PDB file of N, CA and C in Angstrom:
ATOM      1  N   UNK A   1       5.430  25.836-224.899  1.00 87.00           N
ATOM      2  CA  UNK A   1       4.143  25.990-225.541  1.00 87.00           C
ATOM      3  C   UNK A   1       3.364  24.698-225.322  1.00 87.00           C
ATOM      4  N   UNK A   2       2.108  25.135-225.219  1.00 90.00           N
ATOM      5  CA  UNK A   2       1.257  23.178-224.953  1.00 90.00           C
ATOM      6  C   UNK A   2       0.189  23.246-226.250  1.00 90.00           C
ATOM      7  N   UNK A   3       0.484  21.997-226.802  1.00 88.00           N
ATOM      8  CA  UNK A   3      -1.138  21.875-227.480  1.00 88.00           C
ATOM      9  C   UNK A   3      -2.189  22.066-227.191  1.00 88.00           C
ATOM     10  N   UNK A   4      -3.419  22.900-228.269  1.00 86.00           N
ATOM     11  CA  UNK A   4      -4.098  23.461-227.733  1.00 86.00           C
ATOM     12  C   UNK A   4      -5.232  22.120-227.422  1.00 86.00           C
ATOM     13  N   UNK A   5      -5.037  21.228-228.108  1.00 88.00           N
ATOM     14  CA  UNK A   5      -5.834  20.505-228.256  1.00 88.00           C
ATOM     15  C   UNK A   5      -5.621  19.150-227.355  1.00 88.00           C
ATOM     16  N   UNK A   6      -4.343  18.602-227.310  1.00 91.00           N
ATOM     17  CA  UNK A   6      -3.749  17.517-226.170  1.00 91.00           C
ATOM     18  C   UNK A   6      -3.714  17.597-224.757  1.00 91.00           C
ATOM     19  N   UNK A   7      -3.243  19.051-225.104  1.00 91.00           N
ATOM     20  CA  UNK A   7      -2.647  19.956-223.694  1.00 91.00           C
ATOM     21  C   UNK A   7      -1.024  19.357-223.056  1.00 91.00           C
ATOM     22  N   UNK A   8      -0.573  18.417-224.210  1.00 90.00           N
ATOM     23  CA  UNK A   8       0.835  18.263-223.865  1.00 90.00           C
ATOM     24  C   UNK A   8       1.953  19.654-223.968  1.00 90.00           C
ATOM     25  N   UNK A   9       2.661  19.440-223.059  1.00 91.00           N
ATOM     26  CA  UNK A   9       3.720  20.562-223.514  1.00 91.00           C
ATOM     27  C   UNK A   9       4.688  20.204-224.886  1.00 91.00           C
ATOM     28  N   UNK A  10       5.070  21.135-225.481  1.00 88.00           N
ATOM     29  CA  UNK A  10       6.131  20.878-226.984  1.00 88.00           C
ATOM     30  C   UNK A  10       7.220  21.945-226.644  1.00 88.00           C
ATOM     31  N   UNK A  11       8.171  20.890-226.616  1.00 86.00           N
ATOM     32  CA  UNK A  11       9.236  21.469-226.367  1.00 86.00           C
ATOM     33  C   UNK A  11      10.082  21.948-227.689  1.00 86.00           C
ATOM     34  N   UNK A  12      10.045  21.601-228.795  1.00 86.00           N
ATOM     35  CA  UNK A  12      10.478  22.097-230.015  1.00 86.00           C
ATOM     36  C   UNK A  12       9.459  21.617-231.197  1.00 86.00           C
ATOM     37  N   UNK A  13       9.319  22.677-232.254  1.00 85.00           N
ATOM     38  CA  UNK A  13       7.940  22.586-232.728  1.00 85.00           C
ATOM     39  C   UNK A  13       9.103  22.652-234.306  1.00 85.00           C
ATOM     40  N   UNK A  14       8.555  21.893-235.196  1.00 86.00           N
ATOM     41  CA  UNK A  14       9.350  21.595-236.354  1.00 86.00           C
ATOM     42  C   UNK A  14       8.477  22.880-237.835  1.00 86.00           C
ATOM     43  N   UNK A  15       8.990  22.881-238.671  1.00 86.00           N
ATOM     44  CA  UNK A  15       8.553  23.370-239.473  1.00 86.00           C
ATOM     45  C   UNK A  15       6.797  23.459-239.914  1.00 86.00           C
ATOM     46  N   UNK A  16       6.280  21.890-239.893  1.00 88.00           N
ATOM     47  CA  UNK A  16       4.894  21.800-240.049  1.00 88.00           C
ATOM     48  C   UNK A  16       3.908  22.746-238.978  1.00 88.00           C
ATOM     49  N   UNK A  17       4.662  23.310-237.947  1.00 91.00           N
ATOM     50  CA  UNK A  17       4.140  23.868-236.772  1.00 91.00           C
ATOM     51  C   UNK A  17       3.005  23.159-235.919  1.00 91.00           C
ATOM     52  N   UNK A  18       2.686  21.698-236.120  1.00 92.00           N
ATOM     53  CA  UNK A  18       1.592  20.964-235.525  1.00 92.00           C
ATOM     54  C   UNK A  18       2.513  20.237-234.600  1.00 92.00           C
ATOM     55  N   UNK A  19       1.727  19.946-233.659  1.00 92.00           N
ATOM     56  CA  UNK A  19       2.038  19.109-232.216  1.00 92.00           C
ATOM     57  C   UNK A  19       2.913  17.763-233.014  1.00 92.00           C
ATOM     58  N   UNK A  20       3.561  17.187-231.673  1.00 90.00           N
ATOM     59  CA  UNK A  20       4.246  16.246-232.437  1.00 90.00           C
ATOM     60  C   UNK A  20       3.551  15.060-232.303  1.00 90.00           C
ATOM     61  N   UNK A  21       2.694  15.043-230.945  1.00 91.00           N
ATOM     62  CA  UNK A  21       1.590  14.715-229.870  1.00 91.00           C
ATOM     63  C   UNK A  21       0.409  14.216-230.915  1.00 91.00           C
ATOM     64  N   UNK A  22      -0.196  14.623-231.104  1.00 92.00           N
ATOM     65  CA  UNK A  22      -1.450  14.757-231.968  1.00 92.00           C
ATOM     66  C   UNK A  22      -1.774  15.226-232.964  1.00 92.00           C
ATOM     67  N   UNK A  23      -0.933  16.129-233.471  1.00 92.00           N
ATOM     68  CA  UNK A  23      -0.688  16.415-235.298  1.00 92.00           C
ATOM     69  C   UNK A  23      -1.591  17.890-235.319  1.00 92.00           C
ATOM     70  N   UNK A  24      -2.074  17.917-234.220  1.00 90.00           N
ATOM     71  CA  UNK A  24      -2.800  19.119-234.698  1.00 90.00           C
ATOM     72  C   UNK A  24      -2.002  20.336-234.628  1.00 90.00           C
ATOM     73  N   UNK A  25      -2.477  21.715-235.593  1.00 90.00           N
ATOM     74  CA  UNK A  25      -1.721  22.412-235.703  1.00 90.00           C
ATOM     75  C   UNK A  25      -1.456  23.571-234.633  1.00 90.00           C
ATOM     76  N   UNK A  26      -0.297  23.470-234.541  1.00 91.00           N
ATOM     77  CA  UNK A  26      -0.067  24.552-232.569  1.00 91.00           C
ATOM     78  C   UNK A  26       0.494  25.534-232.596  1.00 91.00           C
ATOM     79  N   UNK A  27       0.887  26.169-233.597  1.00 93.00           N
ATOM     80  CA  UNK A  27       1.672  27.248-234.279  1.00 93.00           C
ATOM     81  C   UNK A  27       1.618  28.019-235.577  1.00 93.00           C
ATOM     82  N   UNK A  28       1.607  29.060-235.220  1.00 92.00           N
ATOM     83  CA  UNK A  28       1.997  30.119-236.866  1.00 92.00           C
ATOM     84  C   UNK A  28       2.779  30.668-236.462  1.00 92.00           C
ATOM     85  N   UNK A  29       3.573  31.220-237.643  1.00 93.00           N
ATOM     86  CA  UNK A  29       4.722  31.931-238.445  1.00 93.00           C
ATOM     87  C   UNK A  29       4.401  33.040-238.383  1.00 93.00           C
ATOM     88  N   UNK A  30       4.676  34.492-237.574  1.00 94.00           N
ATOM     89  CA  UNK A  30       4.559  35.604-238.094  1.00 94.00           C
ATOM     90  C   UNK A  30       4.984  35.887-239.419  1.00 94.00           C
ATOM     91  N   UNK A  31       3.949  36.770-239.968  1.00 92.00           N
ATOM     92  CA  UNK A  31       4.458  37.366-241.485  1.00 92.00           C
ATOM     93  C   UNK A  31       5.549  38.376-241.334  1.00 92.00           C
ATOM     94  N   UNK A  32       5.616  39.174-240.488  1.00 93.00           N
ATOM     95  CA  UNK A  32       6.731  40.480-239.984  1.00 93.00           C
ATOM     96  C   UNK A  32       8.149  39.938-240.201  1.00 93.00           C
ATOM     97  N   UNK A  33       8.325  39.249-239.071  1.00 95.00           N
ATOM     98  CA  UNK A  33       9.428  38.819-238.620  1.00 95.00           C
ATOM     99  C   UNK A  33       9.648  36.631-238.217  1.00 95.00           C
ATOM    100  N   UNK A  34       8.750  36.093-238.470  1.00 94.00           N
ATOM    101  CA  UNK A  34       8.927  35.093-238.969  1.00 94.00           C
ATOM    102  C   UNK A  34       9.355  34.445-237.802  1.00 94.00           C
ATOM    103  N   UNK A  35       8.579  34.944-236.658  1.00 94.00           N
ATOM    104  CA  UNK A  35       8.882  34.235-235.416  1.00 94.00           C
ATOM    105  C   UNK A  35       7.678  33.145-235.333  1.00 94.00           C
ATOM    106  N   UNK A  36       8.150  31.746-234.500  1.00 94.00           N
ATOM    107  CA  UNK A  36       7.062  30.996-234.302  1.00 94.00           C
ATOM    108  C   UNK A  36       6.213  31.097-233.162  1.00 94.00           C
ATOM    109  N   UNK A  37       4.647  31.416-232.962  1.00 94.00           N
ATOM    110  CA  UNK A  37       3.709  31.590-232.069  1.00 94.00           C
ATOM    111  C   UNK A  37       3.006  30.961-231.889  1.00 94.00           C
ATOM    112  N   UNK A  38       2.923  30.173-230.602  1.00 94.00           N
ATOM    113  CA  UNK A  38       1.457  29.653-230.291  1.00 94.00           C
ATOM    114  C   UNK A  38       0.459  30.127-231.119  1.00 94.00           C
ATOM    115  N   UNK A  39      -0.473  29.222-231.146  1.00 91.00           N
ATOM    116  CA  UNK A  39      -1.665  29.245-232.578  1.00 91.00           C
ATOM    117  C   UNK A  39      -2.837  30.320-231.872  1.00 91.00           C
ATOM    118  N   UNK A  40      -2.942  29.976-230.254  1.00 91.00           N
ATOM    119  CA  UNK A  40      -3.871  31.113-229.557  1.00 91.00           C
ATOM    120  C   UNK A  40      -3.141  32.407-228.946  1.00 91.00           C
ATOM    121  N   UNK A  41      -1.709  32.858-229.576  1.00 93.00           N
ATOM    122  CA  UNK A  41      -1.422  33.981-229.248  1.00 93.00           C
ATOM    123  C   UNK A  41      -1.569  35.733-229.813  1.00 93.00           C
ATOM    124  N   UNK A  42      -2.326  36.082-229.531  1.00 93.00           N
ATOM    125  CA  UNK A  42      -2.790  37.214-230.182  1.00 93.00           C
ATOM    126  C   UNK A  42      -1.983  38.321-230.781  1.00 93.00           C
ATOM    127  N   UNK A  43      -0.556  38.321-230.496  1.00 95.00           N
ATOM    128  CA  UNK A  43       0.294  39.305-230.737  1.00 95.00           C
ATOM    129  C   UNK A  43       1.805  38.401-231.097  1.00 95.00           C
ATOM    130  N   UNK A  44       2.563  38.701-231.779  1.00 95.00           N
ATOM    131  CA  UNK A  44       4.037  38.416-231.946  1.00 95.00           C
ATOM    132  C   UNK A  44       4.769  38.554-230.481  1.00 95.00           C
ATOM    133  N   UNK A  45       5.421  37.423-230.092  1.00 95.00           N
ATOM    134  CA  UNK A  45       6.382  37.354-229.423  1.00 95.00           C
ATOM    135  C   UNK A  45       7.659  37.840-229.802  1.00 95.00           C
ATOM    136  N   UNK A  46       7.730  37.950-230.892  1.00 95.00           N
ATOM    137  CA  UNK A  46       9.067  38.945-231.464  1.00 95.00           C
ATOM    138  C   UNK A  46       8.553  40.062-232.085  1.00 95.00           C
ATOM    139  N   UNK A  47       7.775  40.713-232.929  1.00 95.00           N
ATOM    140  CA  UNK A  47       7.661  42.053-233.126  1.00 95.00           C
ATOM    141  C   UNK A  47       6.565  42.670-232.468  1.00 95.00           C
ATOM    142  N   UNK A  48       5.312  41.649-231.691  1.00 94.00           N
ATOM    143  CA  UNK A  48       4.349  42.610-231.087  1.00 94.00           C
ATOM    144  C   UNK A  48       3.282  42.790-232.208  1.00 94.00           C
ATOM    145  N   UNK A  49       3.684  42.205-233.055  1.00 94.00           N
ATOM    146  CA  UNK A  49       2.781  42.442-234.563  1.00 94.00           C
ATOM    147  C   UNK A  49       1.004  41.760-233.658  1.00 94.00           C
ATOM    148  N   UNK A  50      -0.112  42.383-234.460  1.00 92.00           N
ATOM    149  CA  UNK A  50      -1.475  41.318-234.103  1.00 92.00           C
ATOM    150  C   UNK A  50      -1.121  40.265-234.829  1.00 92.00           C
ATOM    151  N   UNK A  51      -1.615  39.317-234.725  1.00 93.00           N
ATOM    152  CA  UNK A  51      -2.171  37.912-234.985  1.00 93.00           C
ATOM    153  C   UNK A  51      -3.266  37.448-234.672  1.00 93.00           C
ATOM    154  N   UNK A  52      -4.313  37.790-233.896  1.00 91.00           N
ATOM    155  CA  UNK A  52      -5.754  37.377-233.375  1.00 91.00           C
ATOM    156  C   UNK A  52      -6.279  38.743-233.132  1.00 91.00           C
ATOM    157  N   UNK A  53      -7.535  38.701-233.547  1.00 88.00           N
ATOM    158  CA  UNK A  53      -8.299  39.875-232.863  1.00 88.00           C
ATOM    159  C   UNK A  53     -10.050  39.129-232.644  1.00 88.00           C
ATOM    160  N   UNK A  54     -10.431  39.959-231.727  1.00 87.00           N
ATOM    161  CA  UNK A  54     -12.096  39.478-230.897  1.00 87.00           C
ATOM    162  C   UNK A  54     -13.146  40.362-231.875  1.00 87.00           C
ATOM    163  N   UNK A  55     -13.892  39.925-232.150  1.00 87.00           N
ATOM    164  CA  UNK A  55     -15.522  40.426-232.554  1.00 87.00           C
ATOM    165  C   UNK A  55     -15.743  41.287-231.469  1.00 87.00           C
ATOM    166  N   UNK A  56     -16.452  42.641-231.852  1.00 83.00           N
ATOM    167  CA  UNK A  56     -17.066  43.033-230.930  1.00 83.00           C
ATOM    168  C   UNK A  56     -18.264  42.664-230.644  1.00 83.00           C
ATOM    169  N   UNK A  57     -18.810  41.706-231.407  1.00 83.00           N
ATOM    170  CA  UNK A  57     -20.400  41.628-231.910  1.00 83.00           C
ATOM    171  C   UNK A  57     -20.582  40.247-230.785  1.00 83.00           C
ATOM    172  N   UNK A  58     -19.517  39.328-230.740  1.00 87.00           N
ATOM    173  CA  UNK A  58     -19.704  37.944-230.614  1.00 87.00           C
ATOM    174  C   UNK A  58     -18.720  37.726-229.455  1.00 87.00           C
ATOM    175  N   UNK A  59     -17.537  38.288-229.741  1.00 87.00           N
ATOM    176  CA  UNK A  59     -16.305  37.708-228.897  1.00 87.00           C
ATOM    177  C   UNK A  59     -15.559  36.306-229.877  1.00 87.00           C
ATOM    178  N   UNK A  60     -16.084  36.207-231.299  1.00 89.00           N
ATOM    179  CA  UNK A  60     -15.165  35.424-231.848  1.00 89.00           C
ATOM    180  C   UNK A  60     -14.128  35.806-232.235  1.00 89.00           C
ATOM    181  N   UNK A  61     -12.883  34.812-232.069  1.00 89.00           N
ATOM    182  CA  UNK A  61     -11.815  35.198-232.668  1.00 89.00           C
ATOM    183  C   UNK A  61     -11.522  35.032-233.900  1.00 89.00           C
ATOM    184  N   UNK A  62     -10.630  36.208-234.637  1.00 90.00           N
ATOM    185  CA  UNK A  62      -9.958  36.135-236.004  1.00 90.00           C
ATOM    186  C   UNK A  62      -8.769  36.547-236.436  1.00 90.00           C
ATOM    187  N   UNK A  63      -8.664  35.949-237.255  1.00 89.00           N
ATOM    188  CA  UNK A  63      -7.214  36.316-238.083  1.00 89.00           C
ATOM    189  C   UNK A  63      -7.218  37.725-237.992  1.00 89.00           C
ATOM    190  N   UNK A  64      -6.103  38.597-237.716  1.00 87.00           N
ATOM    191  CA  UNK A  64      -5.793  39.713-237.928  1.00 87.00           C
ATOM    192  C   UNK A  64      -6.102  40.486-238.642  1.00 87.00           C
ATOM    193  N   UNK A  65      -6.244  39.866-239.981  1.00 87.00           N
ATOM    194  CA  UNK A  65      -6.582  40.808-241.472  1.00 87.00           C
ATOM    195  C   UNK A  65      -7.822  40.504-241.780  1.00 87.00           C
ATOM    196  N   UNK A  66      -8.902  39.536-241.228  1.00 87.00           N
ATOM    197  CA  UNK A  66     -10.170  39.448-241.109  1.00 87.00           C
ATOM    198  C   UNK A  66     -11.022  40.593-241.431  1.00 87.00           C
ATOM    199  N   UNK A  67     -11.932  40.524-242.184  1.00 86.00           N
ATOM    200  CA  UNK A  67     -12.631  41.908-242.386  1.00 86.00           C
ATOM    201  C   UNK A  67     -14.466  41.140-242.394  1.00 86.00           C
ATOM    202  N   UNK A  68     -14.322  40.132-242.035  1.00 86.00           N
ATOM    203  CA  UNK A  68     -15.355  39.523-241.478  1.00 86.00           C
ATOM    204  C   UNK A  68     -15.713  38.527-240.563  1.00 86.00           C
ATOM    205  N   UNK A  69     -15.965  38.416-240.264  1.00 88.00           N
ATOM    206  CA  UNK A  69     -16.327  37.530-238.403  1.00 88.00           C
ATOM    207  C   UNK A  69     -17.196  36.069-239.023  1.00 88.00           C
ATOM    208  N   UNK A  70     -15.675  34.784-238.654  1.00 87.00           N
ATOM    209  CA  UNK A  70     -16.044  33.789-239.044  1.00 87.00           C
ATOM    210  C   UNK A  70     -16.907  33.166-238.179  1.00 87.00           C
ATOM    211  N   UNK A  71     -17.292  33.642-236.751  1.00 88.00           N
ATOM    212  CA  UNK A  71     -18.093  32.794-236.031  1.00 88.00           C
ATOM    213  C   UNK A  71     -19.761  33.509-236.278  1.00 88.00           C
ATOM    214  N   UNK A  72     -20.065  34.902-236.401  1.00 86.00           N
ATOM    215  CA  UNK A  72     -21.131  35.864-236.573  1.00 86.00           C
ATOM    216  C   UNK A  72     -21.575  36.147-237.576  1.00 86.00           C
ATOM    217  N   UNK A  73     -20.610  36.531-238.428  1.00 85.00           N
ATOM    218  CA  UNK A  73     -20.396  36.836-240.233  1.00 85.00           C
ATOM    219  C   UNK A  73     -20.569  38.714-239.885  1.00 85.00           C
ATOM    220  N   UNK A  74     -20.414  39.336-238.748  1.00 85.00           N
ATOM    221  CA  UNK A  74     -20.501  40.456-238.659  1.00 85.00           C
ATOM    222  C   UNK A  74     -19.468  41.253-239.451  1.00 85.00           C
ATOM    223  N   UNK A  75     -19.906  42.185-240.276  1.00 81.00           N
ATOM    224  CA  UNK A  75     -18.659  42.696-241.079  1.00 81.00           C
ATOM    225  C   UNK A  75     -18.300  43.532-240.931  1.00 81.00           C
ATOM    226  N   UNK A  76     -16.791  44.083-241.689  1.00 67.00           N
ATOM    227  CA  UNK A  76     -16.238  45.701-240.837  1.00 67.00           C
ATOM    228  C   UNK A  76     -16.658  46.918-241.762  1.00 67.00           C
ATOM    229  N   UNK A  77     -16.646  47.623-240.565  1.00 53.00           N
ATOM    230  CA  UNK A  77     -17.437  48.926-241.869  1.00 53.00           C
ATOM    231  C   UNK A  77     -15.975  49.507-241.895  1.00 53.00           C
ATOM    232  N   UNK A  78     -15.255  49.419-240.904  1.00 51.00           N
ATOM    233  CA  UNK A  78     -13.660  50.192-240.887  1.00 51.00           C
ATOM    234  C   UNK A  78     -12.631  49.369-240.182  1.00 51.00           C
ATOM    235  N   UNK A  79     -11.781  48.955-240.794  1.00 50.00           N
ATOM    236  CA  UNK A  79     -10.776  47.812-239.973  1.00 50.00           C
ATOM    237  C   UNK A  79     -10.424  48.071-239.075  1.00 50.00           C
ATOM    238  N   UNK A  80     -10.182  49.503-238.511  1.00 48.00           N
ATOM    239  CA  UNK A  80      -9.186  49.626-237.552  1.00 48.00           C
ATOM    240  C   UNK A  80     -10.434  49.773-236.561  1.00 48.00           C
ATOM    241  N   UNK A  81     -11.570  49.592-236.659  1.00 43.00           N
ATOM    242  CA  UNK A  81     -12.674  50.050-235.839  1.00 43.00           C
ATOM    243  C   UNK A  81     -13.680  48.468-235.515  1.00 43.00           C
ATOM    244  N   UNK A  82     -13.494  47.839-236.648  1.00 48.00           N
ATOM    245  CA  UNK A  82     -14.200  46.978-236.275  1.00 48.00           C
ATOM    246  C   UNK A  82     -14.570  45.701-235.738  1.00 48.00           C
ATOM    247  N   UNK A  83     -13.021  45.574-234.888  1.00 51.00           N
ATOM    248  CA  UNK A  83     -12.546  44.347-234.308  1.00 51.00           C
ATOM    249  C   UNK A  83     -11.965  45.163-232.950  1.00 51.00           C
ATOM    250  N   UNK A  84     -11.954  44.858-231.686  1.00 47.00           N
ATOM    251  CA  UNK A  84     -11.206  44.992-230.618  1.00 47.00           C
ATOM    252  C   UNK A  84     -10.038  44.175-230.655  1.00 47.00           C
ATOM    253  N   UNK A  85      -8.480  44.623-230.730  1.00 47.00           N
ATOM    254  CA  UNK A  85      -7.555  43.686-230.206  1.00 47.00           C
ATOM    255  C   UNK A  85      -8.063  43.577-228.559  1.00 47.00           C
ATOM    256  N   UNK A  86      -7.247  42.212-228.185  1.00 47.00           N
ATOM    257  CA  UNK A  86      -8.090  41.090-227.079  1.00 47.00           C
ATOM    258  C   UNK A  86      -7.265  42.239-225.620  1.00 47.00           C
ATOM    259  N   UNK A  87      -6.212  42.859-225.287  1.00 48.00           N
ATOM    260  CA  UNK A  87      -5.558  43.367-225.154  1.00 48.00           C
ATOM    261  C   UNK A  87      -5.978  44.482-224.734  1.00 48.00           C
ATOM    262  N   UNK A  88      -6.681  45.014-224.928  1.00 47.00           N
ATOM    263  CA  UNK A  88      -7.861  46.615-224.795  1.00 47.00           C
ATOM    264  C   UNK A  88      -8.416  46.079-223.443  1.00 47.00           C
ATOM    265  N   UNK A  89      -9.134  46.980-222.435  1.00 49.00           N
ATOM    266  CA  UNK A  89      -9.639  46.948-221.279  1.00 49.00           C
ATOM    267  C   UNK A  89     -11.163  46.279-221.904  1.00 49.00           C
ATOM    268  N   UNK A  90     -12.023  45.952-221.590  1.00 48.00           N
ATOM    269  CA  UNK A  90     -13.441  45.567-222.051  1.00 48.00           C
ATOM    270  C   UNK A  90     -14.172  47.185-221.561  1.00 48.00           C
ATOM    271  N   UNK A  91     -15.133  47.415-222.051  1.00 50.00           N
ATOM    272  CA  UNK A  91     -16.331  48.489-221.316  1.00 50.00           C
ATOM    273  C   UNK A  91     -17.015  47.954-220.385  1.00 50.00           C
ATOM    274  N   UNK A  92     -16.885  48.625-219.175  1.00 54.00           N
ATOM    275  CA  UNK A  92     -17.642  48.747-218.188  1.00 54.00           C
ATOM    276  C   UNK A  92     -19.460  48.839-218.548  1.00 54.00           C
ATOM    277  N   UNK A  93     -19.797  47.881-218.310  1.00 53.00           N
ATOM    278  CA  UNK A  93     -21.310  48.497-218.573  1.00 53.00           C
ATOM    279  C   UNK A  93     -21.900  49.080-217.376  1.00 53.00           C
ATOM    280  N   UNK A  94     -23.019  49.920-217.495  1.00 57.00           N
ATOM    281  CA  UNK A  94     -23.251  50.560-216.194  1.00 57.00           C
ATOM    282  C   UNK A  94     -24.175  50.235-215.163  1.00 57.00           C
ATOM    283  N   UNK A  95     -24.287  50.413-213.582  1.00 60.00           N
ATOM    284  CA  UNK A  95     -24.990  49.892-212.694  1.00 60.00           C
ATOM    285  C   UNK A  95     -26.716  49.987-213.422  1.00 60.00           C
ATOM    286  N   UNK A  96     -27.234  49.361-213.387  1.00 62.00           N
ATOM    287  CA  UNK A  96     -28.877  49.815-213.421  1.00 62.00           C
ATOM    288  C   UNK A  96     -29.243  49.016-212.410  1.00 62.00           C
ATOM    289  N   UNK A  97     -30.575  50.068-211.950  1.00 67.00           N
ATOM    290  CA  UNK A  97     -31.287  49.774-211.428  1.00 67.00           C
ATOM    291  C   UNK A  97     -32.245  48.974-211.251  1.00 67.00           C
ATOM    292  N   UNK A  98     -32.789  47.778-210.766  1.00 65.00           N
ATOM    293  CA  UNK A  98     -33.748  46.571-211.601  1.00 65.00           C
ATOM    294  C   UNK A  98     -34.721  46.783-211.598  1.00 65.00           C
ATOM    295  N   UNK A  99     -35.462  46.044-212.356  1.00 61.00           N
ATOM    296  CA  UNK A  99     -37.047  46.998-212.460  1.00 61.00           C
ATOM    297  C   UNK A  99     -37.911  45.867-211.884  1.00 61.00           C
ATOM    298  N   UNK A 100     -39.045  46.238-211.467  1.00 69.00           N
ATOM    299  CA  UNK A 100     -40.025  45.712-210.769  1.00 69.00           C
ATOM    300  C   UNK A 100     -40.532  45.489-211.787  1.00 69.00           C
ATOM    301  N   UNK A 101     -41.386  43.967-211.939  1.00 66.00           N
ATOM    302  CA  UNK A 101     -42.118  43.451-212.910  1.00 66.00           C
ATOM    303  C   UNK A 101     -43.304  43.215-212.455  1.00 66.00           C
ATOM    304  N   UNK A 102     -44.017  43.627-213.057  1.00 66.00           N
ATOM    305  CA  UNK A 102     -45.561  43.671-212.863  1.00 66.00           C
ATOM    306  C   UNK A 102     -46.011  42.133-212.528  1.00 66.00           C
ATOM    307  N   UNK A 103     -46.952  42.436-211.422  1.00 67.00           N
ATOM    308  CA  UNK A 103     -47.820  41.125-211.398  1.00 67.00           C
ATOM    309  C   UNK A 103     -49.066  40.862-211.802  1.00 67.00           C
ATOM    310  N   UNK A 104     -48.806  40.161-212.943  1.00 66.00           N
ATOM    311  CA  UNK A 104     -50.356  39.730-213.463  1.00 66.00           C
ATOM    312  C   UNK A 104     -51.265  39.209-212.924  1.00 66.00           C
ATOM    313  N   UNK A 105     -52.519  39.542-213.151  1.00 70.00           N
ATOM    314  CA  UNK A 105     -53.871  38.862-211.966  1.00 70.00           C
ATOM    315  C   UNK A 105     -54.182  37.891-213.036  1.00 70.00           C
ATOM    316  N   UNK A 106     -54.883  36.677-212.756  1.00 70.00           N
ATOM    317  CA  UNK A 106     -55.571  35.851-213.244  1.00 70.00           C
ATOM    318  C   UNK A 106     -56.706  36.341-214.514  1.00 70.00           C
ATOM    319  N   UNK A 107     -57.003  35.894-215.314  1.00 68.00           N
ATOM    320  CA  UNK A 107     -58.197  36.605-215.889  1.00 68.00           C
ATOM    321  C   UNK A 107     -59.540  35.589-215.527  1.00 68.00           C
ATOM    322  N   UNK A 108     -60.434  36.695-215.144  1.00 71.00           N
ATOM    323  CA  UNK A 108     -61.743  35.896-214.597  1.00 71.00           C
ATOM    324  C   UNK A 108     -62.562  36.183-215.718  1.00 71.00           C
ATOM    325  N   UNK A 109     -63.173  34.820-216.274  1.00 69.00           N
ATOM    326  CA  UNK A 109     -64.420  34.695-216.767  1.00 69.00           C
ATOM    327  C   UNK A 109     -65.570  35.246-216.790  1.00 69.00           C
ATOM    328  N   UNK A 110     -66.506  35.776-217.416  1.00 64.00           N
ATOM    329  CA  UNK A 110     -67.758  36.607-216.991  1.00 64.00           C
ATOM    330  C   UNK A 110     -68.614  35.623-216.840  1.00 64.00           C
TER     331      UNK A 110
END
């Protein structure tokens, strides 16, 4: 695992779950199963559980159980609806066609 913040590698991460490097914090504890995860990993390495999910509004990330968007403040009207796990394909948006923009003439004085 590397700090997200040093970018050193940590080869064993102690209870406090912060770098040993720079103190900052580089790890959580799944609630499930109580495995330790990189702090930017979106899913459990041991149960697969979420841990991060994306805004659809923004692309900020949040805590799993988030029911509001700390970077947007966009809120959920339905949990299971109102966050994309990161993990999902994105939508294709579709080809358009570009539009010709008008050219304005000068305005002449009378």
């Amino acid at each position: 695992m590397k700090c997200p913040r040093c970018k050193e590698n940590i080869d064993k991460i102690d209870d406090s779950l912060r770098c040993p490097h720079c103190k900052t914090r580089a790890a959580s504890r799944c609630k499930n199963c109580k495995t330790i995860n990189a702090i930017t990993d979106f899913n459990c390495a041991g149960c697969g559980a979420q841990l991060l999910k994306r805004c659809p509004s923004c692309g900020g990330v949040n805590l799993a159980q988030s029911t509001v968007c700390r970077r947007c403040g966009a809120a959920a009207v339905n949990e299971s609806l109102a966050f994309v796990p990161v993990n999902q394909e994105p939508v294709e948006e579709p080809d358009l066609e570009p539009v010709e923009e008008p050219v304005l003439e000068p305005a002449v004085e009378p």
